XYZ file of C-alpha atoms in Angstrom:
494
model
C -60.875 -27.761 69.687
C -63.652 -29.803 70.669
C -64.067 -31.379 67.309
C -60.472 -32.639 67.917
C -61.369 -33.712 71.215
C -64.160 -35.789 69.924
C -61.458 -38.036 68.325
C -58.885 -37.864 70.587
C -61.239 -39.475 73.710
C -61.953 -42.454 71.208
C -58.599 -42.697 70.424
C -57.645 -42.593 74.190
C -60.451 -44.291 75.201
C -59.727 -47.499 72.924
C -56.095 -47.706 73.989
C -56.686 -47.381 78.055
C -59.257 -50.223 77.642
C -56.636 -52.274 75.552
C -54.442 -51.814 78.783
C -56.561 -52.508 81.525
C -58.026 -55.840 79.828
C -55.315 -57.479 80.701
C -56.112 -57.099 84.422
C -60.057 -56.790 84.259
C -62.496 -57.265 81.116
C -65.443 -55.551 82.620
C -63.247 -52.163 83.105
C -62.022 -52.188 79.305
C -65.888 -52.664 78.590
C -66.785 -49.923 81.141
C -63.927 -47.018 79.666
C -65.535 -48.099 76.030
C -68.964 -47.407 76.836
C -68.111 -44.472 78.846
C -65.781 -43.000 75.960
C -68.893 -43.185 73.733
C -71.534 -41.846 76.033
C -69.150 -38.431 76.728
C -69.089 -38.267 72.562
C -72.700 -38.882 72.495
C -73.168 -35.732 75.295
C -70.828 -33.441 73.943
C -72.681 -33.709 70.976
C -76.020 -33.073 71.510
C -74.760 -30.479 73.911
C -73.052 -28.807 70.527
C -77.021 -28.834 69.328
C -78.560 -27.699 72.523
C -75.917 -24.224 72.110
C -76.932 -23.248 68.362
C -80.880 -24.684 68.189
C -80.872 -22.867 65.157
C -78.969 -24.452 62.280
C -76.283 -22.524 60.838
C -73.290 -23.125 58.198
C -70.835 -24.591 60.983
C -72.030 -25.394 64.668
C -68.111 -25.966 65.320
C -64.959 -25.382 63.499
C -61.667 -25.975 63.825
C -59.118 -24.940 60.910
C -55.562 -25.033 61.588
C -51.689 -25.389 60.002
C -50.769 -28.911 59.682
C -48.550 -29.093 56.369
C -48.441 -26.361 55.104
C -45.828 -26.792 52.231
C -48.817 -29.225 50.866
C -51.540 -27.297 51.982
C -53.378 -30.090 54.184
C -54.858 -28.471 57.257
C -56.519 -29.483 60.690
C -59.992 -28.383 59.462
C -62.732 -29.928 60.853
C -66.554 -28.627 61.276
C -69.606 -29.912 61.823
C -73.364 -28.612 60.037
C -76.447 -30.217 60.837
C -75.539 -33.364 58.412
C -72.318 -34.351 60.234
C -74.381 -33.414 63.489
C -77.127 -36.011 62.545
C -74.597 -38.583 61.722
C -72.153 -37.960 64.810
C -75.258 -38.935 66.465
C -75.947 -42.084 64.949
C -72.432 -42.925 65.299
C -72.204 -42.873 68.911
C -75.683 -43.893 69.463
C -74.879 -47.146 67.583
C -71.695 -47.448 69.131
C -73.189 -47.806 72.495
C -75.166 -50.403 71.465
C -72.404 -51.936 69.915
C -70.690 -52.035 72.929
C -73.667 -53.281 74.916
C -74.342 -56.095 72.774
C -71.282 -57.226 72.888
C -70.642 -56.686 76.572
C -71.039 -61.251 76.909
C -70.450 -62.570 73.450
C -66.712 -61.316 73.061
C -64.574 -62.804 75.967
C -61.791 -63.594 74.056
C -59.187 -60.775 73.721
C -61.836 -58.251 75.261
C -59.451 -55.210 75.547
C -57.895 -55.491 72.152
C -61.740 -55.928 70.912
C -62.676 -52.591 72.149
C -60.052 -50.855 70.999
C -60.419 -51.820 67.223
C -63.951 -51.163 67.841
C -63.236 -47.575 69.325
C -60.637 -46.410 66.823
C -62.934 -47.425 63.938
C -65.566 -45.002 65.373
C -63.059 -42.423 65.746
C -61.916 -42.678 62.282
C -66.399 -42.265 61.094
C -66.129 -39.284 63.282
C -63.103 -38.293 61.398
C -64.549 -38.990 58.425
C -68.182 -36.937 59.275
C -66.102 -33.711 60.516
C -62.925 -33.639 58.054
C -63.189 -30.684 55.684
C -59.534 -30.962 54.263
C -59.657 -33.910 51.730
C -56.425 -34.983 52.333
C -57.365 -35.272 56.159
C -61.008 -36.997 54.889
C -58.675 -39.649 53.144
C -56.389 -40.465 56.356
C -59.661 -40.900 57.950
C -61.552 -43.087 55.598
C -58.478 -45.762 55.335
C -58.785 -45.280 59.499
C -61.871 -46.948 59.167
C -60.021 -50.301 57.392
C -57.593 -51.494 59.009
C -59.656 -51.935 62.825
C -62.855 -52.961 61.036
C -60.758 -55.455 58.929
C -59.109 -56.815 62.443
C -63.084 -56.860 64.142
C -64.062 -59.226 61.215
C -60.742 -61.613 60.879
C -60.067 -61.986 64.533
C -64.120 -62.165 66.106
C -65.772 -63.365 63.427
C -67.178 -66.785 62.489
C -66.446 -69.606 59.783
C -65.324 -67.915 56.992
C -63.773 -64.401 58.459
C -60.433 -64.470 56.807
C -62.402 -64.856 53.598
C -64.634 -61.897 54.302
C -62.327 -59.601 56.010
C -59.665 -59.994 53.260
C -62.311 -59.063 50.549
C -63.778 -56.568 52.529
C -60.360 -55.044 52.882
C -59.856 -55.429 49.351
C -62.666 -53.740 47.787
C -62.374 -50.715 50.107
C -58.417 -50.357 49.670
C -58.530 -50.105 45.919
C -61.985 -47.872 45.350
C -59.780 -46.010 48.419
C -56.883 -45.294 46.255
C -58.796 -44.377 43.158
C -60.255 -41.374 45.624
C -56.805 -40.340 46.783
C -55.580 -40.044 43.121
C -58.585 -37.683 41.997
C -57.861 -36.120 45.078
C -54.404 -35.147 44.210
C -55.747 -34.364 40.815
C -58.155 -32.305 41.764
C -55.552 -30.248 44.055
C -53.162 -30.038 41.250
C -55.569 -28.736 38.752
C -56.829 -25.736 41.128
C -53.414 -25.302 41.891
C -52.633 -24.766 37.945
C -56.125 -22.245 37.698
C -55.587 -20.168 40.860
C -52.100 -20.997 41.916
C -52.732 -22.210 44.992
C -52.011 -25.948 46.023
C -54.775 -26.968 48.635
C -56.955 -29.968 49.738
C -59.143 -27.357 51.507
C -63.164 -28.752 50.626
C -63.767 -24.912 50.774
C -61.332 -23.009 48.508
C -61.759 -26.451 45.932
C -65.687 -25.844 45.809
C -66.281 -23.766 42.510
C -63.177 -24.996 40.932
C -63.817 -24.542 37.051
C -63.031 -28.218 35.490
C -63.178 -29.293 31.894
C -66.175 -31.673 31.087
C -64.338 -34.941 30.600
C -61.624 -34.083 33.484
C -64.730 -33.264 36.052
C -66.394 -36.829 34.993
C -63.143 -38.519 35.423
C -62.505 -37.128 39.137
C -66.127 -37.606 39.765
C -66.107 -41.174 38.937
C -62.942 -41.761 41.445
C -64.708 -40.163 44.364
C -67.702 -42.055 43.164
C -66.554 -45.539 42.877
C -64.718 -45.114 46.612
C -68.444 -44.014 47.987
C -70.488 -46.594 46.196
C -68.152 -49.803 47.111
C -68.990 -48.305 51.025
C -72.297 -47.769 50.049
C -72.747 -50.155 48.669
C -74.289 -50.230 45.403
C -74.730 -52.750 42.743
C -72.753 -54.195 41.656
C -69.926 -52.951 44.126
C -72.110 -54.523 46.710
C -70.121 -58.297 46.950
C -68.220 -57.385 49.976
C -71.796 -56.926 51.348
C -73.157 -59.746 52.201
C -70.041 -62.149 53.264
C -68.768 -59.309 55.789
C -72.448 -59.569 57.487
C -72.249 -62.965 57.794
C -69.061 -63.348 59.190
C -68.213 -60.497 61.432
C -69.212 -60.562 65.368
C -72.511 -58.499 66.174
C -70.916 -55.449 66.895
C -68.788 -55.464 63.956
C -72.042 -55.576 61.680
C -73.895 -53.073 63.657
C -70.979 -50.677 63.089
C -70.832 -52.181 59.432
C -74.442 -52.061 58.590
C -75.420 -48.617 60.884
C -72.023 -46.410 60.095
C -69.878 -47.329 57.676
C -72.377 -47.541 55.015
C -73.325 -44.002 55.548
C -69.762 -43.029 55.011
C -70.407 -44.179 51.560
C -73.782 -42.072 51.272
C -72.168 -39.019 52.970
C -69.667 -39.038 50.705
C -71.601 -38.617 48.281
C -73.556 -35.676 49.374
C -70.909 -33.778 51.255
C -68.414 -34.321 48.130
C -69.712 -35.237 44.975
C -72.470 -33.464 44.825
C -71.263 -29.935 45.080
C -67.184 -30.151 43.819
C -68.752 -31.991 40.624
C -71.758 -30.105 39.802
C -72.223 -30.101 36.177
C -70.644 -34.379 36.334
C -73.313 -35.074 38.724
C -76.451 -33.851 36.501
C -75.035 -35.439 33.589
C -74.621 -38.944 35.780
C -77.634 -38.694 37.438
C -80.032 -40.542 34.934
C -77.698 -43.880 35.100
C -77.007 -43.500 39.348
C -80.696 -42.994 39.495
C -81.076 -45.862 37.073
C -78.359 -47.881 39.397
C -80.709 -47.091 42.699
C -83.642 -48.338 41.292
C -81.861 -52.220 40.263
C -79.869 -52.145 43.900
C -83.615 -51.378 45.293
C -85.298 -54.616 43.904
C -82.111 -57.049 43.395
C -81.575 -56.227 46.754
C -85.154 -57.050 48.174
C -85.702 -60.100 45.450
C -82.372 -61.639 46.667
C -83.080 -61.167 50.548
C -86.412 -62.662 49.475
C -84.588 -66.054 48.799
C -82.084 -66.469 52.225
C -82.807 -68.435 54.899
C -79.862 -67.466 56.831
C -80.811 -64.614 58.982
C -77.968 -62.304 59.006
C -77.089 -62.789 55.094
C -81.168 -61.756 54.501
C -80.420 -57.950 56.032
C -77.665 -57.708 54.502
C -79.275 -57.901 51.526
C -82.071 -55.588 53.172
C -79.018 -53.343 53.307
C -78.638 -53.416 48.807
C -82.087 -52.724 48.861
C -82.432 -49.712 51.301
C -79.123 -47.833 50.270
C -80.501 -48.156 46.802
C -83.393 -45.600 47.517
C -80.764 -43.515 49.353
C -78.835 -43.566 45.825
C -82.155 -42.913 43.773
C -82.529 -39.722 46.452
C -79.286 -38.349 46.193
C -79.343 -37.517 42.468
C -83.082 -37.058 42.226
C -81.716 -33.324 42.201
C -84.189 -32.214 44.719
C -84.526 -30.814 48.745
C -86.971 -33.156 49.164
C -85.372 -36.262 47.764
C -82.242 -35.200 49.748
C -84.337 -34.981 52.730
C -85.449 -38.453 52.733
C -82.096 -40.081 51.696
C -80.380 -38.567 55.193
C -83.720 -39.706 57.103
C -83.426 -43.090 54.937
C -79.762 -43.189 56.244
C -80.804 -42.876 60.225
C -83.675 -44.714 60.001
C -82.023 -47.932 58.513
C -78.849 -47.391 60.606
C -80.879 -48.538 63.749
C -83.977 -50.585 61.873
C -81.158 -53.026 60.506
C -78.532 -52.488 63.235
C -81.241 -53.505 65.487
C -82.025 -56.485 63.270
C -78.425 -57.894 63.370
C -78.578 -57.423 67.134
C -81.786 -59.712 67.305
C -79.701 -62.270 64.935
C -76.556 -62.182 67.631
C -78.884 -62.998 70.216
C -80.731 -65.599 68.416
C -77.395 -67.218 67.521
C -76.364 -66.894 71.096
C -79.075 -69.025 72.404
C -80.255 -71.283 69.459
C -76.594 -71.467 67.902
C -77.613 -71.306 64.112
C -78.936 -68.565 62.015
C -80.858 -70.648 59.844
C -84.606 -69.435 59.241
C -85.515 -72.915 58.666
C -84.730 -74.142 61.978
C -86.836 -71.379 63.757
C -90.021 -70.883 64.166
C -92.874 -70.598 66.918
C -90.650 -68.820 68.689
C -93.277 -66.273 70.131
C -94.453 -69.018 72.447
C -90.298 -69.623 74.007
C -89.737 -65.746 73.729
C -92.369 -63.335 73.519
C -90.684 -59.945 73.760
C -87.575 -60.635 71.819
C -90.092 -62.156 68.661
C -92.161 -58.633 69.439
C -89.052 -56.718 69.430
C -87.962 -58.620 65.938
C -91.441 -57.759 64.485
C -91.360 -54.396 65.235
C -87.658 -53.685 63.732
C -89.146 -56.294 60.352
C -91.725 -53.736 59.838
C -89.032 -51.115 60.441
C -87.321 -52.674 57.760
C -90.086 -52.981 55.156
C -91.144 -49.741 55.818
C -94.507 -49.471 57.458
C -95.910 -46.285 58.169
C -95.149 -44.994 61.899
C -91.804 -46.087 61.970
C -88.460 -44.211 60.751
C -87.891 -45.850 57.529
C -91.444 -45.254 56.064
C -90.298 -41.599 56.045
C -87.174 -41.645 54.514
C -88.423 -43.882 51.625
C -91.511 -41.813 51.211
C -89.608 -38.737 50.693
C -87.269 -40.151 48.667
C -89.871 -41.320 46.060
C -91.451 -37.946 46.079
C -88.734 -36.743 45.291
C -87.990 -39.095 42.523
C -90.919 -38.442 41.616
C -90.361 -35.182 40.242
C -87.113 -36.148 38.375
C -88.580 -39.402 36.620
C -91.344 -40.708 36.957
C -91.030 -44.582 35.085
C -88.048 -44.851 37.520
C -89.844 -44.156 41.073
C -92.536 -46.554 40.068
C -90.072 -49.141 39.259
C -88.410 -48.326 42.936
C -91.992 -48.796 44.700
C -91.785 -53.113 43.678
C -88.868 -52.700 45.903
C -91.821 -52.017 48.192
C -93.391 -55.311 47.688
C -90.594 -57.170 47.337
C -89.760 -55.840 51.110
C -93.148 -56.625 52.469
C -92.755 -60.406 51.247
C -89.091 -60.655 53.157
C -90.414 -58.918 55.858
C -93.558 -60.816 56.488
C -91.619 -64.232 55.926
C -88.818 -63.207 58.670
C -91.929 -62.510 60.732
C -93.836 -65.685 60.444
C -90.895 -67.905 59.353
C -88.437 -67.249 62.369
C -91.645 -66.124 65.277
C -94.964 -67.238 64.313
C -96.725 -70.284 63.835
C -95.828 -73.481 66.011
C -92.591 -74.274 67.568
C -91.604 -77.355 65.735
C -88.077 -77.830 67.482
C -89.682 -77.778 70.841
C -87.342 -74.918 71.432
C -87.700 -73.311 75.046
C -85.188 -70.437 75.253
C -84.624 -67.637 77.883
C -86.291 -64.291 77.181
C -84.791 -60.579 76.661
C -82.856 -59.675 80.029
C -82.520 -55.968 81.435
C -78.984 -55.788 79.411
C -80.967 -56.864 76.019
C -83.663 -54.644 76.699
C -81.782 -51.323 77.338
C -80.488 -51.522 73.756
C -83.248 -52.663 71.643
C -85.934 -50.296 73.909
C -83.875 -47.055 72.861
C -84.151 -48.616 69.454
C -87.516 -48.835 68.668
C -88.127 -45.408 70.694
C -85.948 -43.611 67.967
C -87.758 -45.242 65.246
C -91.105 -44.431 66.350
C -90.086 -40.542 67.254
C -88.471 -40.696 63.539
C -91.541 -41.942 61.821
C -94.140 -40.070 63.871
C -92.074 -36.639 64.712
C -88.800 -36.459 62.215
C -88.851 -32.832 61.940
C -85.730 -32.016 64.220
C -83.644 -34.319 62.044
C -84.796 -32.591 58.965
C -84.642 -28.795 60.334
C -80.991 -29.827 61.533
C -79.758 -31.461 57.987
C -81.661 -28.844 55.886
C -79.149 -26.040 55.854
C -76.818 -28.512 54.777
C -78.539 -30.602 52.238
C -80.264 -26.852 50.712
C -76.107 -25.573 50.165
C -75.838 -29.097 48.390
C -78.785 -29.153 46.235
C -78.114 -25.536 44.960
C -73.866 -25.887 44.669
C -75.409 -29.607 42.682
C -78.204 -27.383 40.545
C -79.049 -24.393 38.892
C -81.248 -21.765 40.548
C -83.474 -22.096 37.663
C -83.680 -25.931 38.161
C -84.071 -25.669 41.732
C -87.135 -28.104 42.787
C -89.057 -26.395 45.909
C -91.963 -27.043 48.185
């Protein structure tokens, strides 16, 4: 029951805070952060018992409908694990940086932003698809509200297309869902949406593409991948810091967990046959994401682009039909859920003292600000992916696994490479070196701002010097993926 109590406190959590806003902010603020930080404990707690990965390090599987066969199962491996941890990690931060910047409707704030982390926790522990599905449109509906009511100029705009995109690549899912349901019911005679008992399900080629493709296009619009990606870069810009924080760090890796946890192993045979053109996909989303973030000047709308770039090589990994390449998508997925929700913190607070996120009007600020323009240099390199620090990992697995699968395609992916170091070194001098032309004189990071970016840079620095706890706790996982994905004989080992 303790998966279900995961949920339920963030559930709880998000409506007591609506409650007592009305009568005092900094309470509502206090039960959000609190609600998180039990999650956060509890999990790593559900590590500390079972050290040593196994299939399930928690499961819950009970009745719910059973005249449609949908079930109460939920369980967590060492990939949900990993990314129940980023979730709540990021969603104290969230809640941090947002602890002065929303005053407006506080309680109602942190319940939107509460219920859409129960929903990715949902989403990370749901092994019934038809429960997955009720979880994934979860996700909408709060997010869509964070972006339309908190957000700047343009919300509506975003959060309506936001909402769009994800609704309809949402309802292609559900109907391969029921498809795929129906069609094991008419093989084994047994109506289910039970991940389990559907794994193995013998599909004809054309049908398995077609179901594929539905589960695919729902994953890659979250991902997001070219050109799905549109939602992208408007949502970024518009929503409130903790909305893209939660976008940019969570809901993305929905997309890319997805993928694995679903696609991967009920489509086998679908996947190998697709994996040339997703591979293919990766590679463009690698450098028209890093070409285009090249060519912004405003801050917030250049990660996002980062974002196209970096969930590209997560793509390329995920069908490089390797361990290895698996490997470094998951640590690619960590490490740029903090390097760029870090980054999007570092543009709230910019905006919060300089009121603009334009690149052009920075500049020099090193000399006004010296540890928030260290702080921003250290998650830029993050970003590019310099050695030492969490990303460099995930990227170099990734291409070593490519590597093995297609060579002319993982040295297309490494321009992506360049084309980061030239946005990353002109965020770096552009916005903190060089003189300060605007005379600006602005107050420094405070404790508040330093207790979330310090954690931060700590986790990127373990994960680029030390990630081998992430990848013993994921490998179990990504191992039953690879070989449900690939034929023993095919099989790719160290």
């Amino acid at each position: 029951m303790v998966l279900f109590i995961l949920i339920l406190i963030l559930m709880a959590g998000g409506i007591a805070a609506w409650l007592v806003a009305s009568r005092n902010a900094t309470a509502a603020r206090w039960i959000a952060l609190l609600s998180v930080c039990v999650d956060f404990v509890v999990t790593i707690a559900l590590w500390s018992a079972a050290p040593t990965p196994q299939r399930w390090f928690a499961e819950c599987n009970l009745q719910w409908i059973p005249q449609f066969g949908i079930r109460l199962h939920l369980a967590i491996d060492g990939l949900s694990l990993v990314m129940l941890l980023l979730t709540y990690f990021l969603g104290i931060m969230a809640i941090l940086c947002s602890w002065t910047e929303i005053q407006d409707r506080a309680g109602f704030f942190h319940f939107n932003l509460l219920w859409v982390l129960a929903g990715i926790t949902g989403v990370f522990l749901s092994m019934d698809l038809f429960l997955f599905y009720l979880f994934w449109e979860l996700m909408l509906v709060p997010m869509y509200l964070l972006i339309g009511i908190w957000g700047h100029e343009r919300r509506i705009y975003a959060a309506t297309k936001f909402f769009l995109f994800t609704q309809l690549s949402g309802l292609l899912m559900l109907v391969a869902i029921i498809s795929l349901a129906i069609i094991h019911q008419q093989i084994t005679g047994v109506f289910t949406f039970d991940y389990e008992q559907l794994l193995g399900t013998a599909l004809q080629p054309n049908t398995a593409l077609l179901l594929m493709l539905g589960f695919f296009i729902a994953f890659a619009v979250k991902l997001p991948i070219f050109p799905l990606h549109t939602w992208l870069p408007d949502a970024h810009t518009e929503a409130p810091t903790a909305g893209s924080v939660i976008l940019a760090g969570l809901l993305l890796k929905t997309g890319a967990y997805g993928l694995i946890r679903f696609v991967l192993p009920l489509f086998p045979d679908a996947s190998r046959r697709m994996a040339p053109l997703m591979m293919t996909i990766g590679v463009i989303a690698i450098l028209y994401g890093a070409v285009l973030a090249v060519g912004q000047s405003d801050l917030k709308r250049l990660v996002a682009y980062t974002s196209v770039s970096h969930m590209g090589f997560v793509l390329l990994g995920i069908f490089a039909g390797n361990e290895i390449a698996l490997e470094g998508a998951v640590v690619q997925m960590v490490s740029h859920g903090i390097s760029t929700g870090a980054l999007f913190i570092l543009a709230g607070l910019l905006q919060q003292r300089m009121h603009t996120r334009e690149i052009t009007q920075m500049g020099g600020l090193w000399e006004t600000m010296p540890s928030l323009s260290g702080a921003g240099l250290v998650f830029a390199m993050a970003s590019l992916g310099l050695p030492g620090l969490g990303d460099f990992v995930g990227e170099f697995l990734v291409l070593l696994g490519a590597y093995r699968a297609n060579v002319s395609l993982t040295v297309l992916a490494t321009l992506g490479l360049v084309a980061a170091t030239l946005y990353g070194l002109r965020l770096g001098q552009s916005a903190f070196q060089g003189p300060n032309p605007h005379h600006w004189k602005l107050p420094d990071l405070n404790f508040r701002e330093w207790a979330i970016l310090g954690p931060m840079m700590i986790c990127l620095i373990w994960l680029g010097l030390y990630p081998q706890p992430v990848l013993n706790a994921v490998r179990p996982s990504l191992a039953a993926a690879s070989q449900q994905a690939t034929p023993v004989q095919e099989i790719v080992r160290r």
